Amino acid sequence: MNWWNISVFYIIPIVSVVFFFFWKRKYLWMSPLISVVISVVISLLAMPSILSDAEHRNMFFGISVMLHILIAVGLTALAYAAAYFWDRKGKKKF
């Protein structure tokens, strides 16, 4: 794996979800959107040849971006579940 794969599919989604989880949980729904925008910008800056022909463009927007959205939404759902149980645990009285 090169730095692009690691940053687009691991680092960016995790950092965006963790950031919104600890900053303001009511904006956690924005983390997949922000993550996708950052990933597309980094990808276009790192590999401008993605837009050179239809085959590369379709592979990028059809496979890579959709996989990134799936990963980011999955991480966001896990963060929502963790926040739900975390807040619920804090309200429990003994």
Short mmCIF file of N, CA and C in Angstrom, two decimals:
data_model
loop_
_atom_site.label_atom_id
_atom_site.label_comp_id
_atom_site.label_asym_id
_atom_site.label_seq_id
_atom_site.Cartn_x
_atom_site.Cartn_y
_atom_site.Cartn_z
N MET A 1 0.83 -1.19 0.00
CA MET A 1 0.00 0.00 0.00
C MET A 1 0.87 1.25 0.00
N ASN A 2 0.46 2.20 -0.76
CA ASN A 2 1.20 3.45 -0.77
C ASN A 2 0.53 4.46 0.15
N TRP A 3 1.12 5.63 0.24
CA TRP A 3 0.61 6.64 1.17
C TRP A 3 -0.79 7.10 0.82
N TRP A 4 -1.14 7.08 -0.49
CA TRP A 4 -2.47 7.51 -0.90
C TRP A 4 -3.55 6.57 -0.35
N ASN A 5 -3.34 5.27 -0.50
CA ASN A 5 -4.31 4.30 0.00
C ASN A 5 -4.48 4.40 1.51
N ILE A 6 -3.38 4.51 2.20
CA ILE A 6 -3.44 4.60 3.66
C ILE A 6 -4.15 5.87 4.11
N SER A 7 -3.83 6.99 3.47
CA SER A 7 -4.46 8.23 3.90
C SER A 7 -5.94 8.29 3.53
N VAL A 8 -6.31 7.85 2.33
CA VAL A 8 -7.69 7.96 1.88
C VAL A 8 -8.61 6.97 2.57
N PHE A 9 -8.14 5.75 2.78
CA PHE A 9 -9.03 4.73 3.32
C PHE A 9 -8.88 4.48 4.81
N TYR A 10 -7.86 5.00 5.44
CA TYR A 10 -7.68 4.78 6.88
C TYR A 10 -7.60 6.08 7.67
N ILE A 11 -6.63 6.89 7.38
CA ILE A 11 -6.32 8.05 8.22
C ILE A 11 -7.42 9.11 8.15
N ILE A 12 -7.81 9.52 6.95
CA ILE A 12 -8.78 10.62 6.81
C ILE A 12 -10.14 10.26 7.42
N PRO A 13 -10.72 9.07 7.14
CA PRO A 13 -12.01 8.78 7.76
C PRO A 13 -11.94 8.67 9.29
N ILE A 14 -10.88 8.06 9.78
CA ILE A 14 -10.75 7.89 11.24
C ILE A 14 -10.56 9.24 11.91
N VAL A 15 -9.72 10.08 11.36
CA VAL A 15 -9.46 11.39 11.96
C VAL A 15 -10.71 12.26 11.93
N SER A 16 -11.46 12.23 10.83
CA SER A 16 -12.66 13.07 10.77
C SER A 16 -13.72 12.60 11.76
N VAL A 17 -13.91 11.29 11.89
CA VAL A 17 -14.90 10.78 12.84
C VAL A 17 -14.47 11.07 14.28
N VAL A 18 -13.22 10.84 14.59
CA VAL A 18 -12.72 11.10 15.95
C VAL A 18 -12.80 12.59 16.27
N PHE A 19 -12.48 13.43 15.30
CA PHE A 19 -12.55 14.87 15.53
C PHE A 19 -13.96 15.30 15.90
N PHE A 20 -14.95 14.91 15.09
CA PHE A 20 -16.33 15.31 15.37
C PHE A 20 -16.89 14.60 16.60
N PHE A 21 -16.40 13.40 16.89
CA PHE A 21 -16.86 12.69 18.09
C PHE A 21 -16.47 13.45 19.35
N PHE A 22 -15.24 13.94 19.40
CA PHE A 22 -14.79 14.63 20.60
C PHE A 22 -15.06 16.13 20.58
N TRP A 23 -15.26 16.72 19.41
CA TRP A 23 -15.51 18.15 19.33
C TRP A 23 -16.99 18.44 19.61
N LYS A 24 -17.87 18.05 18.73
CA LYS A 24 -19.32 18.23 18.91
C LYS A 24 -20.01 17.04 18.29
N ARG A 25 -20.62 16.24 19.11
CA ARG A 25 -21.25 15.04 18.61
C ARG A 25 -22.48 15.32 17.77
N LYS A 26 -23.10 16.48 17.95
CA LYS A 26 -24.28 16.76 17.14
C LYS A 26 -23.91 17.03 15.68
N TYR A 27 -22.65 17.28 15.39
CA TYR A 27 -22.17 17.46 14.02
C TYR A 27 -21.48 16.22 13.48
N LEU A 28 -21.63 15.10 14.14
CA LEU A 28 -20.97 13.87 13.72
C LEU A 28 -21.44 13.42 12.34
N TRP A 29 -22.65 13.76 11.96
CA TRP A 29 -23.17 13.39 10.65
C TRP A 29 -22.37 14.02 9.51
N MET A 30 -21.64 15.10 9.81
CA MET A 30 -20.85 15.78 8.79
C MET A 30 -19.53 15.09 8.50
N SER A 31 -19.09 14.20 9.36
CA SER A 31 -17.77 13.60 9.19
C SER A 31 -17.62 12.83 7.88
N PRO A 32 -18.62 12.05 7.41
CA PRO A 32 -18.42 11.42 6.09
C PRO A 32 -18.31 12.43 4.95
N LEU A 33 -19.08 13.51 5.04
CA LEU A 33 -19.02 14.53 3.99
C LEU A 33 -17.67 15.23 3.95
N ILE A 34 -17.21 15.64 5.10
CA ILE A 34 -15.90 16.31 5.19
C ILE A 34 -14.80 15.36 4.75
N SER A 35 -14.89 14.13 5.18
CA SER A 35 -13.89 13.13 4.85
C SER A 35 -13.82 12.89 3.34
N VAL A 36 -14.96 12.80 2.70
CA VAL A 36 -14.98 12.58 1.25
C VAL A 36 -14.40 13.78 0.51
N VAL A 37 -14.76 14.96 0.92
CA VAL A 37 -14.23 16.17 0.26
C VAL A 37 -12.71 16.23 0.39
N ILE A 38 -12.21 15.99 1.59
CA ILE A 38 -10.75 16.03 1.80
C ILE A 38 -10.07 14.95 0.98
N SER A 39 -10.65 13.76 0.93
CA SER A 39 -10.04 12.67 0.17
C SER A 39 -10.03 12.94 -1.33
N VAL A 40 -11.09 13.50 -1.85
CA VAL A 40 -11.13 13.82 -3.28
C VAL A 40 -10.11 14.90 -3.61
N VAL A 41 -10.01 15.91 -2.77
CA VAL A 41 -9.04 16.99 -3.02
C VAL A 41 -7.61 16.45 -2.97
N ILE A 42 -7.31 15.64 -1.97
CA ILE A 42 -5.96 15.06 -1.87
C ILE A 42 -5.68 14.15 -3.06
N SER A 43 -6.67 13.39 -3.46
CA SER A 43 -6.48 12.49 -4.61
C SER A 43 -6.23 13.26 -5.89
N LEU A 44 -6.97 14.32 -6.10
CA LEU A 44 -6.78 15.11 -7.32
C LEU A 44 -5.46 15.87 -7.31
N LEU A 45 -5.01 16.28 -6.13
CA LEU A 45 -3.70 16.94 -6.05
C LEU A 45 -2.56 15.95 -6.23
N ALA A 46 -2.71 14.75 -5.69
CA ALA A 46 -1.65 13.75 -5.77
C ALA A 46 -1.59 13.09 -7.15
N MET A 47 -2.75 12.87 -7.75
CA MET A 47 -2.80 12.17 -9.03
C MET A 47 -3.75 12.90 -9.98
N PRO A 48 -3.34 13.99 -10.57
CA PRO A 48 -4.24 14.70 -11.48
C PRO A 48 -4.58 13.89 -12.72
N SER A 49 -3.84 12.83 -12.99
CA SER A 49 -4.12 11.99 -14.15
C SER A 49 -5.40 11.18 -13.99
N ILE A 50 -6.00 11.21 -12.79
CA ILE A 50 -7.26 10.51 -12.56
C ILE A 50 -8.33 11.02 -13.52
N LEU A 51 -8.31 12.29 -13.79
CA LEU A 51 -9.32 12.89 -14.66
C LEU A 51 -8.94 12.87 -16.13
N SER A 52 -7.84 12.20 -16.47
CA SER A 52 -7.35 12.23 -17.85
C SER A 52 -8.23 11.49 -18.83
N ASP A 53 -8.76 10.35 -18.44
CA ASP A 53 -9.64 9.62 -19.35
C ASP A 53 -10.81 9.02 -18.58
N ALA A 54 -11.78 8.54 -19.33
CA ALA A 54 -13.03 8.07 -18.72
C ALA A 54 -12.82 6.83 -17.86
N GLU A 55 -11.91 5.95 -18.24
CA GLU A 55 -11.70 4.73 -17.46
C GLU A 55 -11.17 5.03 -16.06
N HIS A 56 -10.15 5.89 -15.97
CA HIS A 56 -9.61 6.24 -14.66
C HIS A 56 -10.63 7.03 -13.83
N ARG A 57 -11.33 7.93 -14.47
CA ARG A 57 -12.33 8.74 -13.78
C ARG A 57 -13.45 7.86 -13.22
N ASN A 58 -13.93 6.91 -14.02
CA ASN A 58 -14.99 6.02 -13.56
C ASN A 58 -14.52 5.12 -12.43
N MET A 59 -13.28 4.65 -12.52
CA MET A 59 -12.75 3.81 -11.43
C MET A 59 -12.62 4.61 -10.15
N PHE A 60 -12.15 5.85 -10.27
CA PHE A 60 -11.96 6.67 -9.08
C PHE A 60 -13.29 7.02 -8.43
N PHE A 61 -14.20 7.63 -9.21
CA PHE A 61 -15.46 8.07 -8.64
C PHE A 61 -16.43 6.92 -8.42
N GLY A 62 -16.31 5.87 -9.18
CA GLY A 62 -17.22 4.74 -9.05
C GLY A 62 -16.82 3.74 -7.98
N ILE A 63 -15.53 3.53 -7.81
CA ILE A 63 -15.08 2.53 -6.85
C ILE A 63 -14.43 3.17 -5.62
N SER A 64 -13.40 3.97 -5.83
CA SER A 64 -12.64 4.51 -4.70
C SER A 64 -13.47 5.44 -3.82
N VAL A 65 -14.20 6.35 -4.43
CA VAL A 65 -14.99 7.30 -3.64
C VAL A 65 -16.14 6.58 -2.94
N MET A 66 -16.78 5.65 -3.63
CA MET A 66 -17.88 4.91 -3.01
C MET A 66 -17.39 4.04 -1.86
N LEU A 67 -16.22 3.43 -2.01
CA LEU A 67 -15.65 2.65 -0.92
C LEU A 67 -15.29 3.55 0.26
N HIS A 68 -14.77 4.72 -0.04
CA HIS A 68 -14.45 5.67 1.03
C HIS A 68 -15.72 6.12 1.77
N ILE A 69 -16.80 6.39 1.02
CA ILE A 69 -18.06 6.77 1.66
C ILE A 69 -18.57 5.64 2.55
N LEU A 70 -18.47 4.41 2.07
CA LEU A 70 -18.91 3.26 2.87
C LEU A 70 -18.11 3.15 4.16
N ILE A 71 -16.80 3.32 4.08
CA ILE A 71 -15.95 3.25 5.28
C ILE A 71 -16.29 4.39 6.23
N ALA A 72 -16.43 5.61 5.72
CA ALA A 72 -16.72 6.77 6.57
C ALA A 72 -18.09 6.65 7.23
N VAL A 73 -19.08 6.19 6.51
CA VAL A 73 -20.42 6.03 7.09
C VAL A 73 -20.42 4.92 8.14
N GLY A 74 -19.70 3.85 7.87
CA GLY A 74 -19.59 2.77 8.85
C GLY A 74 -18.92 3.23 10.14
N LEU A 75 -17.84 3.98 10.01
CA LEU A 75 -17.17 4.52 11.20
C LEU A 75 -18.06 5.51 11.95
N THR A 76 -18.83 6.29 11.21
CA THR A 76 -19.75 7.24 11.84
C THR A 76 -20.84 6.50 12.60
N ALA A 77 -21.35 5.43 12.03
CA ALA A 77 -22.37 4.63 12.72
C ALA A 77 -21.80 4.02 14.00
N LEU A 78 -20.57 3.54 13.94
CA LEU A 78 -19.92 3.02 15.16
C LEU A 78 -19.74 4.13 16.20
N ALA A 79 -19.40 5.33 15.74
CA ALA A 79 -19.23 6.45 16.67
C ALA A 79 -20.56 6.83 17.30
N TYR A 80 -21.65 6.81 16.51
CA TYR A 80 -22.97 7.09 17.08
C TYR A 80 -23.36 6.04 18.12
N ALA A 81 -23.07 4.78 17.83
CA ALA A 81 -23.37 3.71 18.80
C ALA A 81 -22.55 3.89 20.06
N ALA A 82 -21.28 4.21 19.91
CA ALA A 82 -20.43 4.43 21.08
C ALA A 82 -20.91 5.63 21.89
N ALA A 83 -21.31 6.69 21.21
CA ALA A 83 -21.81 7.87 21.92
C ALA A 83 -23.11 7.56 22.65
N TYR A 84 -23.97 6.77 22.03
CA TYR A 84 -25.23 6.39 22.68
C TYR A 84 -24.97 5.61 23.97
N PHE A 85 -24.10 4.61 23.89
CA PHE A 85 -23.83 3.81 25.08
C PHE A 85 -23.03 4.59 26.12
N TRP A 86 -22.16 5.48 25.66
CA TRP A 86 -21.38 6.30 26.57
C TRP A 86 -22.29 7.25 27.33
N ASP A 87 -23.21 7.93 26.64
CA ASP A 87 -24.14 8.85 27.30
C ASP A 87 -25.12 8.10 28.18
N ARG A 88 -25.54 6.95 27.75
CA ARG A 88 -26.47 6.14 28.52
C ARG A 88 -25.83 5.64 29.82
N LYS A 89 -24.57 5.28 29.74
CA LYS A 89 -23.85 4.81 30.92
C LYS A 89 -23.70 5.92 31.93
N GLY A 90 -23.50 7.16 31.47
CA GLY A 90 -23.36 8.30 32.37
C GLY A 90 -24.63 8.68 33.08
N LYS A 91 -25.78 8.36 32.50
CA LYS A 91 -27.07 8.72 33.10
C LYS A 91 -27.59 7.65 34.02
N LYS A 92 -26.97 6.50 34.02
CA LYS A 92 -27.44 5.40 34.86
C LYS A 92 -27.16 5.70 36.33
N LYS A 93 -28.17 5.50 37.18
CA LYS A 93 -27.99 5.74 38.61
C LYS A 93 -27.99 4.42 39.35
N PHE A 94 -27.15 4.35 40.36
CA PHE A 94 -27.04 3.12 41.15
C PHE A 94 -27.73 3.28 42.48
#
